Coordinates of C-alpha atoms in Angstrom, one line a residue:
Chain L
X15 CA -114.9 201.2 -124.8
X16 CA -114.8 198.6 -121.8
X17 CA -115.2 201.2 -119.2
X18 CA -119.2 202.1 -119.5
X19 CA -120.1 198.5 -119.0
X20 CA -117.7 198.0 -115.9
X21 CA -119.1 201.1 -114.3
X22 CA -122.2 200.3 -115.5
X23 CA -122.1 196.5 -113.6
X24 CA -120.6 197.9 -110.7
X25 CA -123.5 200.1 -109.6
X26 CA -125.7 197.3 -110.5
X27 CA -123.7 195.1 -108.5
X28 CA -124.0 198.2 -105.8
X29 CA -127.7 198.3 -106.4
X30 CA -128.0 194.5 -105.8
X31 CA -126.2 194.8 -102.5
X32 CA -128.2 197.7 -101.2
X33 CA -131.2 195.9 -101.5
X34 CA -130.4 192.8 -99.6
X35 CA -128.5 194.3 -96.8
X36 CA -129.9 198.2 -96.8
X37 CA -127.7 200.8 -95.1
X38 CA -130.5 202.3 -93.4
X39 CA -134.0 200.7 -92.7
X40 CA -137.4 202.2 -91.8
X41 CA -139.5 200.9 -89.3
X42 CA -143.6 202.5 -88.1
X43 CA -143.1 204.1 -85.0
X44 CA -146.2 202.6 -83.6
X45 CA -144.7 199.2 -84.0
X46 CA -141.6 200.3 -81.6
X47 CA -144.1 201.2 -79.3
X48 CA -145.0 199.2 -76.0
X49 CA -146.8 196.0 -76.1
X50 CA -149.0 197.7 -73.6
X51 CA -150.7 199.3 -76.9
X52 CA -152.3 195.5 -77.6
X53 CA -153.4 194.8 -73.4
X54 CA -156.6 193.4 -73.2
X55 CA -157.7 193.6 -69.5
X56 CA -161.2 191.7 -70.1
X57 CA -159.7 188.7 -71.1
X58 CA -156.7 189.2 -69.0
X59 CA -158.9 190.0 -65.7
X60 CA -160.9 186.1 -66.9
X61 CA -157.8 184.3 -67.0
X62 CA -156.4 185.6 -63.6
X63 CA -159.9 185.3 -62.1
X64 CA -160.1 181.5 -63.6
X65 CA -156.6 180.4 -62.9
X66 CA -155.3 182.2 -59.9
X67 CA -157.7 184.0 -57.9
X68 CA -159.8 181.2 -57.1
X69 CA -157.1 179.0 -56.6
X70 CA -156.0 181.4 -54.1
X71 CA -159.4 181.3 -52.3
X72 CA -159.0 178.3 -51.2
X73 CA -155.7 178.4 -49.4
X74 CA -157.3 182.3 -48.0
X75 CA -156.7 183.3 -43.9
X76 CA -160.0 182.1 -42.1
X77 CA -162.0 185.1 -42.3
X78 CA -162.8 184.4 -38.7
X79 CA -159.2 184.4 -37.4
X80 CA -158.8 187.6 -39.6
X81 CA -161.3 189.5 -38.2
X82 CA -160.6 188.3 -34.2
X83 CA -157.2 189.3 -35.1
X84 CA -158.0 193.0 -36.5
X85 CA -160.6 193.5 -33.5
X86 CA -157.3 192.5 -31.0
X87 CA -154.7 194.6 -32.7
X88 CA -155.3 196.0 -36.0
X89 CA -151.7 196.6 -36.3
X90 CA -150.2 193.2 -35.9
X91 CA -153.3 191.4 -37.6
X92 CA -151.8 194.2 -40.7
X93 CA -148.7 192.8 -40.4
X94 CA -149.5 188.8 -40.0
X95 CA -152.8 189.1 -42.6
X96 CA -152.5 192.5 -44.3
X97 CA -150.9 193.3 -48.0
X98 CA -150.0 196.6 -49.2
X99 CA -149.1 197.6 -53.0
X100 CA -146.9 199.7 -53.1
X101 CA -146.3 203.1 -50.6
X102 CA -149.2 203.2 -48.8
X103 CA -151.2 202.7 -45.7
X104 CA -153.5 201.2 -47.2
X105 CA -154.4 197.2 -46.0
X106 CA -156.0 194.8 -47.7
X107 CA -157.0 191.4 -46.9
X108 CA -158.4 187.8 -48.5
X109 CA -160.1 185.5 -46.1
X110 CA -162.5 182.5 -46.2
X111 CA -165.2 181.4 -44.4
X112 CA -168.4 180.7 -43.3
X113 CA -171.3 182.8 -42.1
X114 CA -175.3 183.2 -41.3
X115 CA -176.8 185.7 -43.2
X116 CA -178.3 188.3 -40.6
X117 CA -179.2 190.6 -43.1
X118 CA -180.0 191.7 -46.2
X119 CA -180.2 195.5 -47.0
X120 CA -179.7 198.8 -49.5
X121 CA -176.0 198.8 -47.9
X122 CA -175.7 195.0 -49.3
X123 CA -175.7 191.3 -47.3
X124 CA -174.8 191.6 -43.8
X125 CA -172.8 188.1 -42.2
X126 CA -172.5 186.8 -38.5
X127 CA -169.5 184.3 -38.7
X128 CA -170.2 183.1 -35.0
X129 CA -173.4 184.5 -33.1
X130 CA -174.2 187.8 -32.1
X131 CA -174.2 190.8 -34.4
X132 CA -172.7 191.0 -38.4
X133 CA -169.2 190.5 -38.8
X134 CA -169.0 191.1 -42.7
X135 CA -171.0 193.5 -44.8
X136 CA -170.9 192.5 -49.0
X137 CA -172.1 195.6 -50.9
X138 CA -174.1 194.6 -53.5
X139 CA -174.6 197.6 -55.5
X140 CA -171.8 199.4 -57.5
X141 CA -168.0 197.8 -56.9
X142 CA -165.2 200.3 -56.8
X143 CA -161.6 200.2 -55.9
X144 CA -158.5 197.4 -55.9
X145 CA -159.4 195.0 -53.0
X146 CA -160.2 192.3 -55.8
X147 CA -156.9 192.8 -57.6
X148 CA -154.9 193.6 -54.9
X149 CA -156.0 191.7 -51.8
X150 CA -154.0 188.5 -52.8
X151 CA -150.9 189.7 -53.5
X152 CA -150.7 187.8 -56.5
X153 CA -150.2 190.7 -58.9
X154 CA -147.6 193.0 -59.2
X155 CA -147.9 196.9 -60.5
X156 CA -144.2 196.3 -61.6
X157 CA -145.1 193.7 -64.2
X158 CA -147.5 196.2 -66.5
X159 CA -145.5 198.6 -68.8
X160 CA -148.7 201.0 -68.4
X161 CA -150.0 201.7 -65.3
X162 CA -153.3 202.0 -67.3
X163 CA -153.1 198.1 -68.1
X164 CA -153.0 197.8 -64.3
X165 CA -155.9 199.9 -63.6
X166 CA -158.1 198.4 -65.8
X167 CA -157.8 195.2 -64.4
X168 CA -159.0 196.1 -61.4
X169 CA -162.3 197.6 -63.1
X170 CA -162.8 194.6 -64.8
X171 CA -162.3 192.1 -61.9
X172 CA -164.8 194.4 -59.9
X173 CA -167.1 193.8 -63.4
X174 CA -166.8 190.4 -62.9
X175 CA -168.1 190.3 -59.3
X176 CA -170.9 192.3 -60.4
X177 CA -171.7 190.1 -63.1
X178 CA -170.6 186.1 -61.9
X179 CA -171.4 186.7 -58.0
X180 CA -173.2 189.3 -57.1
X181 CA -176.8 188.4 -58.7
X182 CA -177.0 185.1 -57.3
X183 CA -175.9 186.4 -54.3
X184 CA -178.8 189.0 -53.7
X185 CA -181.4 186.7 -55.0
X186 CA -180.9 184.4 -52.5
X187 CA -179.9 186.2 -49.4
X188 CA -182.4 185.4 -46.7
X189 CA -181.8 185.6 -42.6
X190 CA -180.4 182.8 -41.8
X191 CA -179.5 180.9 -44.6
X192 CA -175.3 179.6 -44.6
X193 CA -172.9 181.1 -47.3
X194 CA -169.7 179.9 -47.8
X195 CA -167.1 182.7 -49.2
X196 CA -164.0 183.8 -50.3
X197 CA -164.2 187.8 -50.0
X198 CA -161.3 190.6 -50.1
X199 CA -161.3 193.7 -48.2
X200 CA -159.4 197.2 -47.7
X201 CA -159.0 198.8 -44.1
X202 CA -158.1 202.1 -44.0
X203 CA -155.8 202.9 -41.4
X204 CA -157.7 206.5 -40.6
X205 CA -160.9 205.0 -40.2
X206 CA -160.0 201.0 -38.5
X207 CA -161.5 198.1 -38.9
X208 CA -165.6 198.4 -39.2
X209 CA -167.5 196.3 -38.0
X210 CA -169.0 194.8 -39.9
X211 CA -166.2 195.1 -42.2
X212 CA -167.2 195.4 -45.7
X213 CA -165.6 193.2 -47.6
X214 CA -166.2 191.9 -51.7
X215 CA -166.7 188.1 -52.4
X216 CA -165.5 186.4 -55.3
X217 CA -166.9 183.5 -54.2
X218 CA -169.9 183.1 -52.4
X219 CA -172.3 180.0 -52.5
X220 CA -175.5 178.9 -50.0
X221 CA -175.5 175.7 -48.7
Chain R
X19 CA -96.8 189.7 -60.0
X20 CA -93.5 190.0 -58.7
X21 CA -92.9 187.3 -56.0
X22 CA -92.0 190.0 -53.3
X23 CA -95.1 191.7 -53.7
X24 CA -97.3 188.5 -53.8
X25 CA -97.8 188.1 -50.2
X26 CA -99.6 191.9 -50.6
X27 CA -101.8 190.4 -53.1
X28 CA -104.5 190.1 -50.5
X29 CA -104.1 193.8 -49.2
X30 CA -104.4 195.1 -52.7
X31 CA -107.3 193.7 -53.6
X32 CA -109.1 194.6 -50.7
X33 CA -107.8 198.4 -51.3
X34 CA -109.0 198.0 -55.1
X35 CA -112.2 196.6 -54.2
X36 CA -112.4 200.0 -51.9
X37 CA -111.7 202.2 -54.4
X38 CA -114.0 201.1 -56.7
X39 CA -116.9 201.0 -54.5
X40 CA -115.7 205.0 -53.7
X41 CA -116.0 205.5 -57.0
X42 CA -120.0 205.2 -56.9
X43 CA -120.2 206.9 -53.9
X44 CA -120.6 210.8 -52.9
X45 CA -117.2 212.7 -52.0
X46 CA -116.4 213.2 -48.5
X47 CA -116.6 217.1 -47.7
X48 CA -112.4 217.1 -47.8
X49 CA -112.7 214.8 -50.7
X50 CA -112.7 216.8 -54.0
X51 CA -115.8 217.1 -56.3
X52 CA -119.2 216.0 -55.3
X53 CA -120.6 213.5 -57.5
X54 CA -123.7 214.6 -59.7
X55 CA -127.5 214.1 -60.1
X56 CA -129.8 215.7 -63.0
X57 CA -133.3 216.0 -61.7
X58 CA -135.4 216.6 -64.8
X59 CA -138.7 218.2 -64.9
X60 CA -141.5 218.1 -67.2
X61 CA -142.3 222.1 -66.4
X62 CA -141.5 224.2 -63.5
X63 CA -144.3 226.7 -64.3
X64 CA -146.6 224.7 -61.8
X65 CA -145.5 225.1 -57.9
X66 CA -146.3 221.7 -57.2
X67 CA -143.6 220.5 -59.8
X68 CA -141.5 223.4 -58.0
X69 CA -141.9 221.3 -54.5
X70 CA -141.4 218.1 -57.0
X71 CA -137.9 219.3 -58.4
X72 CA -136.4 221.3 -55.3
X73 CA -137.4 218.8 -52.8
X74 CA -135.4 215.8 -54.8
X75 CA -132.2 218.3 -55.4
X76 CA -132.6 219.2 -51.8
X77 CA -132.7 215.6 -50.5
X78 CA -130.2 214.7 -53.3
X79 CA -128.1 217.6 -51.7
X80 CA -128.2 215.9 -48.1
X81 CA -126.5 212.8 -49.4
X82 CA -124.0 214.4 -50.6
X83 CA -124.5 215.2 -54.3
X84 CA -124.2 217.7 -56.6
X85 CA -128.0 218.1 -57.7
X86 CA -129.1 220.4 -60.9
X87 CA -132.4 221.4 -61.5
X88 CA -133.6 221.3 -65.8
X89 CA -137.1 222.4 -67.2
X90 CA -138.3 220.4 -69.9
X91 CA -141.0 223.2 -70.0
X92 CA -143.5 220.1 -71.5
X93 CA -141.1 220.1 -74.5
X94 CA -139.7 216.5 -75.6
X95 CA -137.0 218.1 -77.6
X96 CA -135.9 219.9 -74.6
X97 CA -136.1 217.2 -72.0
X98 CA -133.9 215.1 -74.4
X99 CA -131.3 217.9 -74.4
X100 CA -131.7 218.2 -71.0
X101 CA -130.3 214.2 -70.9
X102 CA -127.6 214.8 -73.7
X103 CA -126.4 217.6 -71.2
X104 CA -126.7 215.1 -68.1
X105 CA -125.1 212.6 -70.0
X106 CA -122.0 213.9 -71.1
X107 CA -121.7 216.0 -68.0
X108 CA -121.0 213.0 -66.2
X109 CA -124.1 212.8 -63.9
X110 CA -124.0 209.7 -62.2
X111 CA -128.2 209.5 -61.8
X112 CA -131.3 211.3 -63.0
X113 CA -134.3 211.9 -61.0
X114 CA -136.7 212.2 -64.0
X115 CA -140.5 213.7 -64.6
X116 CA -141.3 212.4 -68.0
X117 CA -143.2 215.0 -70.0
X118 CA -144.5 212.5 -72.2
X119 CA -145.0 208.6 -71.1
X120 CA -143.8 206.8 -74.8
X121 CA -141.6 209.9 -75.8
X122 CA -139.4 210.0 -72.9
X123 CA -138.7 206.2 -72.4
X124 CA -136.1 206.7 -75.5
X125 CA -134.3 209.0 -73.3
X126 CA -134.1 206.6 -70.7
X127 CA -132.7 204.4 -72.7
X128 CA -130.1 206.5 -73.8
X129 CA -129.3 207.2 -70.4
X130 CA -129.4 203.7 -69.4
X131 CA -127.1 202.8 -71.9
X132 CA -124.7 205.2 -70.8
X133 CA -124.9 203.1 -67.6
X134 CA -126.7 206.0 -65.8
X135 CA -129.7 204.7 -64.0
X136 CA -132.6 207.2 -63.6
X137 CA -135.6 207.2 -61.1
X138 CA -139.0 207.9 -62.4
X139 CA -141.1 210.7 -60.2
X140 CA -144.7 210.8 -60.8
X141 CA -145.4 210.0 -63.8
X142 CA -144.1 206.9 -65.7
X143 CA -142.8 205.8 -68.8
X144 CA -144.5 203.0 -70.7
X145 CA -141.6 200.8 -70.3
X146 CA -140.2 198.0 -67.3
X147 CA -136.7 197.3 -68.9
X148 CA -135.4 201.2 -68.7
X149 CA -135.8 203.2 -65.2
X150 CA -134.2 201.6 -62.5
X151 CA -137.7 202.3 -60.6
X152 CA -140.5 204.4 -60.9
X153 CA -142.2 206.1 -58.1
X154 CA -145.8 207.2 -58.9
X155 CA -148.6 208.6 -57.5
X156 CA -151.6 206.1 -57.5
X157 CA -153.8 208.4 -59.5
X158 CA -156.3 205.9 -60.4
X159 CA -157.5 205.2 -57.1
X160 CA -157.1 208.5 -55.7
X161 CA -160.3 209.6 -58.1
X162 CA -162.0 206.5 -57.7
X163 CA -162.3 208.1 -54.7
X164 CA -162.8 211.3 -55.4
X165 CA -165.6 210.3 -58.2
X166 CA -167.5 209.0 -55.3
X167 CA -166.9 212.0 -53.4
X168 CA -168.5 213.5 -56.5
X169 CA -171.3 211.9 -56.9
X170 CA -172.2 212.5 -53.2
X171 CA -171.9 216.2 -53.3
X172 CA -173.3 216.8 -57.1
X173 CA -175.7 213.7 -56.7
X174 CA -176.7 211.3 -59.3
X175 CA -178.3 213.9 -61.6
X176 CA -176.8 216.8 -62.9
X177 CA -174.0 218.0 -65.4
X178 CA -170.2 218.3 -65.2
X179 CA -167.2 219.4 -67.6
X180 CA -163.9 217.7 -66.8
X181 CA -160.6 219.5 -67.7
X182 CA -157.5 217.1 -69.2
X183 CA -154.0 217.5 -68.5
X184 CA -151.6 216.6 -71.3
X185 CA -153.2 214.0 -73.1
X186 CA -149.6 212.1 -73.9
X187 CA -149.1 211.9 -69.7
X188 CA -150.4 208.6 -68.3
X189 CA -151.5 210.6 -65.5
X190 CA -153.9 212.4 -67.6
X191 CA -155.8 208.8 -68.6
X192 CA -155.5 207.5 -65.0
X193 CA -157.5 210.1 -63.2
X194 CA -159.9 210.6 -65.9
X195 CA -160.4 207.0 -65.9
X196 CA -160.6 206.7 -61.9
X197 CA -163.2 209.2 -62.3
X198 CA -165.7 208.2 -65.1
X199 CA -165.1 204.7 -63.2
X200 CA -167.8 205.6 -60.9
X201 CA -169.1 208.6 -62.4
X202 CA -170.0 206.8 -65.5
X203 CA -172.5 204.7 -63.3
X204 CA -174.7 207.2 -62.9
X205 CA -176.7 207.5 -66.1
X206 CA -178.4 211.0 -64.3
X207 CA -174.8 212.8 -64.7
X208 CA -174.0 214.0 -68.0
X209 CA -170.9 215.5 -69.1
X210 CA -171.2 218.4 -71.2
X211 CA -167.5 219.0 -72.2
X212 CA -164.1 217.7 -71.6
X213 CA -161.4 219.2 -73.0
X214 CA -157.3 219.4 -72.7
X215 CA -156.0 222.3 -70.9
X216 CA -152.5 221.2 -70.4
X217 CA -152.4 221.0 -66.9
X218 CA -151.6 224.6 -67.3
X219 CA -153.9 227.7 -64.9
X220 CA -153.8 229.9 -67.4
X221 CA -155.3 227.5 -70.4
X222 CA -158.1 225.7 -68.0
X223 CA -159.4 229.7 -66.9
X224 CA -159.6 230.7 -71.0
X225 CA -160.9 226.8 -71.6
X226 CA -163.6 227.2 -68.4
X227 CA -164.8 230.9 -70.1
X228 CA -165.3 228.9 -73.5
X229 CA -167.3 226.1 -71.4
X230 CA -169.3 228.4 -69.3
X231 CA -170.3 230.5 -72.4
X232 CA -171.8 227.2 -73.9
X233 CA -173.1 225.6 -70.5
X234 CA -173.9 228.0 -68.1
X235 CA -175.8 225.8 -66.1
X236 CA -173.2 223.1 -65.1
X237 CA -173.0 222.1 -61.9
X238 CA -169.4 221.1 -61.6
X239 CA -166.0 220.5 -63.2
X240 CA -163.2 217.5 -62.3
X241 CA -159.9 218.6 -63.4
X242 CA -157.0 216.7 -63.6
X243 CA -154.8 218.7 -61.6
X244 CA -154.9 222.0 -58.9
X245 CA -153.6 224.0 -61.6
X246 CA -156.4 223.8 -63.9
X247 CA -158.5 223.7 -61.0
X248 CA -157.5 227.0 -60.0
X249 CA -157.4 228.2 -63.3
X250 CA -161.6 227.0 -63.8
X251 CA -162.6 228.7 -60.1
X252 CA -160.9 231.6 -61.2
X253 CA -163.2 231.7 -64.2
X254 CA -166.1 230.9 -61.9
X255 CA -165.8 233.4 -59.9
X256 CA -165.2 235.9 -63.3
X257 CA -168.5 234.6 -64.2
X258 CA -170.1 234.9 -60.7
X259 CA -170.7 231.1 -60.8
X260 CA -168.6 230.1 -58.2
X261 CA -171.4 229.0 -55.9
X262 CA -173.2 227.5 -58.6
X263 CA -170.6 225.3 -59.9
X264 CA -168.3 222.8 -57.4
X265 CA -164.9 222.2 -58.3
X266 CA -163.3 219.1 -57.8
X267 CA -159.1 219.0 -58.3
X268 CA -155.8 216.9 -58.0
X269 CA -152.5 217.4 -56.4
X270 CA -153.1 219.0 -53.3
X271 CA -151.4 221.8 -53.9
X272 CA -151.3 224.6 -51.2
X273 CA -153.6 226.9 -52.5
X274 CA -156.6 224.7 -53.0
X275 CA -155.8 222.9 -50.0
X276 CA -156.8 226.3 -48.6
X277 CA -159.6 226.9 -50.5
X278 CA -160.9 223.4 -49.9
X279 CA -161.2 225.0 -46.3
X280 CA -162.6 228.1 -47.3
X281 CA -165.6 226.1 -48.9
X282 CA -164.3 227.4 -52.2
X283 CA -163.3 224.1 -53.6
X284 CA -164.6 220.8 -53.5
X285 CA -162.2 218.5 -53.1
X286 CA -158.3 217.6 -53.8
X287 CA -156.5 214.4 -54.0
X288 CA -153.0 215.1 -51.9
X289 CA -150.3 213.0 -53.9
X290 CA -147.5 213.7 -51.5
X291 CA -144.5 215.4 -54.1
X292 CA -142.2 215.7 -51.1
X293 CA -142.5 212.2 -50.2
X294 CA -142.4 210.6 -53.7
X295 CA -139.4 213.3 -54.0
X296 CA -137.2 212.2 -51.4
X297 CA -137.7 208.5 -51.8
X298 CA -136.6 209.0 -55.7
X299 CA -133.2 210.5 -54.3
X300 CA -132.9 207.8 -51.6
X301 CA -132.9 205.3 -54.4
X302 CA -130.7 206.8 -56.5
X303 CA -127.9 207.0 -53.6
X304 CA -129.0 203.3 -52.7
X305 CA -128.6 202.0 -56.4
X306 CA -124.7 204.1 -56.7
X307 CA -123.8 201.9 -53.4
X308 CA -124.6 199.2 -55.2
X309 CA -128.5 197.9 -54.5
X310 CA -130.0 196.4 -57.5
X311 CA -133.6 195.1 -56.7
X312 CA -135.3 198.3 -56.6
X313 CA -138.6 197.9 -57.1
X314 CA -139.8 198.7 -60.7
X315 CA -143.0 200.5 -60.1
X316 CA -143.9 202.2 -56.6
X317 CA -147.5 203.4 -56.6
X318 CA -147.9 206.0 -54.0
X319 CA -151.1 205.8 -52.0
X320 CA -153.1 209.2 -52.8
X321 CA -155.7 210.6 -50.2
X322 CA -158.8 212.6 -50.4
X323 CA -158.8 215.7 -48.9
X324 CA -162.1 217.3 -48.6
X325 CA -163.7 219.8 -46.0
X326 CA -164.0 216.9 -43.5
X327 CA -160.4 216.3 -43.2
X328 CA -158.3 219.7 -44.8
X329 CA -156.8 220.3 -41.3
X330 CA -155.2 217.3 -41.8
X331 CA -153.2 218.8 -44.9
X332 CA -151.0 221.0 -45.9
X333 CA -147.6 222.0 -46.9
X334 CA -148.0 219.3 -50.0
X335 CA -148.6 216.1 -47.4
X336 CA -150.2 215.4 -44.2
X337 CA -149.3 216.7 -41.0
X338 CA -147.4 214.6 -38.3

């Protein structure tokens, strides 16, 4: 007559066990999924923006021993200025400076860093490509689990020069006013170094 | 040790330490068996995935493996059988296309854990902590250029359709986010339809007859590949609309690298599958002889091939 309520406390006992340390246990498949799912490249392009990229301006190549360089030899002023992400001939390069504005036009704000002609060209309509994100080397491809994450930074830092530099900059573009800058560019090795170079500033402020 | 063989000591281990770095590497020619490499596609019914696969066996080959060539034919299930079969075979690397970039990292992993390291080509897996590197195309800014290319030859008023490859392929988002990166700033160019066709010719030329019949007045398409780019101008030129409508395409594969300089097609991004290719074999042999800082993530720079420059291209990269 004992045996019913042995077996009976036995399961529950079994029961008990299951349910504090469970043989098998489920989990969402969406949570085992990268934390790429959650990247917020807005806030993450402010926060590199704020805390390293204008840092970096300040300890930038002079943009006129950059450019004296890549009018001498393009190739060694790649190899002593330039940065490349990746596989690719592709060159890209941070400099600061200061300049005269010589003039101001469709193609954007054209800069003489010495006298004579324009040095630097700042487009200041749409902003495409990576010379933003990529130009000081401070960011690496290999640290983003999604390629996509890495992308969309560069979209949004380009955002952020249209929106925090751009506007102030065409408004007060005039001939021969002084800007100081910190400005990235990308040289391509099939077409050289233009001149003027067009380069995007994320910094630029009249004195 | 016994105390007459302690003054070998010395000798042996060097000899040890030799054998065991033979171990990871390939066999001479008198030496036995040559050690073996998977290379793992996500289909081989696109040629440029044919150039993609046979290039890395081939260069796999000339260091002095035993290279096999597997299908996933876009099928998860299969590319994971694909690595059981690599795994228990004994392969001692995989040169891997993912098919999908969250599905396949599990297979990695298994792989990984086996203590095989695998190469990404191409296209990535969401993950840093599995592939011993990843060598990619830069697809982003390869149609951040070729949106502006675009918008120069549509204009800034007009309408387009855009073609997706598989929409679980990173690739896939990439380009169609380099794209409607520029494109999108024009508020004159409207898309009329965007829809998946696989990367696969035959689905964009039965998806492009469904989007003609609907739009017959586009003026161009952006598809995500040369695939689906062939497989939209053959429907274009089915409908007599191939004048009408410019077609804009990825990869830079050999037959609309030749009808970029026909004037048939618009323009191509060339992502270089030989180079990408060889360099994910190179790394394999370099990680067996024991190199460990391979770079996680290796975007390959992708150029712009357009009527200005085709005679620059060809053969899936640029000529010397």
């Amino acid at each position: 007559m004992r045996r019913p309520w042995g077996i009976f406390l036995a399961g529950a006992l079994l029961l008990a066990a299951a349910a504090l340390f469970p043989p098998v246990r489920f989990h969402r498949l969406r949570a085992e999924r990268p934390a790429a799912a959650g990247f917020q490249a807005p806030a993450y392009a402010r926060k590199f923006w704020r805390e390293r990229l204008l840092p970096a301006g300040e300890r930038a190549a002079p943009a006129s021993e950059v450019l004296a360089a890549l009018r001498r030899d393009p190739a060694a002023a790649e190899k002593k200025y330039g940065r490349t992400i990746g596989d690719s001939d592709t060159r890209y390069f941070f400099f600061q400076g200061t300049g005269t504005v010589v003039a101001d036009g469709k193609s954007g704000v054209a800069l003489a860093l010495a006298g004579g002609g324009a040095d630097l060209i700042f487009p200041t309509g749409f902003l495409f490509g990576n010379a933003v994100r990529d130009a000081s080397g401070l960011l690496d491809p290999g640290a983003f689990a999604n390629s996509q994450d890495f992308n969309a930074v560069a979209a949004e830092l380009n955002h952020l020069v249209e929106t925090r530099v751009l506007p102030a900059l065409r408004d007060g573009a005039r001939p021969g006013r002084r800007l100081r800058f910190v400005a990235a560019a990308e040289v391509d090795p099939d077409d050289g170094p233009a001149r003027p170079l067009p380069a995007v500033p994320v910094e630029a402020a009249f004195e | 040790m016994t105390p007459t063989l302690r003054p070998l000591r010395p000798c042996l281990l060097v000899l040890a330490a030799f054998a065991a770095l033979a171990a990871g590497l390939p066999a001479s020619a008198e030496g036995g068996a040559r050690p073996k490499i998977a290379v793992i596609i996500s289909t081989l019914n696109n040629p440029w995935f044919v150039v993609l696969g046979e290039t890395a066996r081939a260069r796999a080959d000339e260091l002095g493996y035993d290279a096999t060539l597997y299908d996933s034919q876009n099928d998860t299930a299969k590319e994971a059988a694909h690595f059981e079969n690599a795994i228990a075979g004994g392969c001692k690397a995989i040169l891997f296309n993912p098919t999908d970039a969250d599905a396949s990292v599990a297979n990695v992993r298994r792989a990984k854990a086996a203590g095989i390291p695998v190469i990404c080509i191409d296209r990535e897996i969401n993950a840093t902590d599995a592939a011993a590197a990843q060598i990619l195309s830069d697809s982003y800014s390869g149609c951040v250029r070729e949106g502006q290319y675009f918008v120069e030859q549509v204009g800034e008023q007009g309408t387009y359709a855009e073609l997706l490859g598989l929409v679980g392929d990173n690739n896939t988002w990439n380009r169609s986010k380099g794209f409607h990166s520029v494109v999108d700033r024009y508020p004159g160019l409207k898309m009329v339809a965007q829809q998946s066709a696989d990367f696969d010719r035959a689905k964009a030329l039965e998806v492009m007859e469904s989007i003609l019949q609907r739009n017959p007045a586009i003026n161009a398409v952006f598809c995500g590949n040369d695939a689906m780019a062939m497989g939209a101008y053959q429907a274009l030129v089915s409908a007599g609309k191939d004048r009408q409508v410019k077609v804009f395409g990825f990869d830079g594969a050999d037959d609309v690298v030749r009808l970029i300089a026909q004037g048939k097609i618009a323009a191509t991004g060339m992502q270089f599958p030989k180079k990408m290719a060889r360099q994910a074999a190179e790394f394999a042999d370099q990680w067996l002889k024991g190199r460990r800082d391979l770079p996680q993530k290796v975007p390959v720079k992708v150029d712009l091939v357009t009527a200005a420059n085709v005679a620059r291209y060809g053969d899936y990269g640029k000529k010397p």
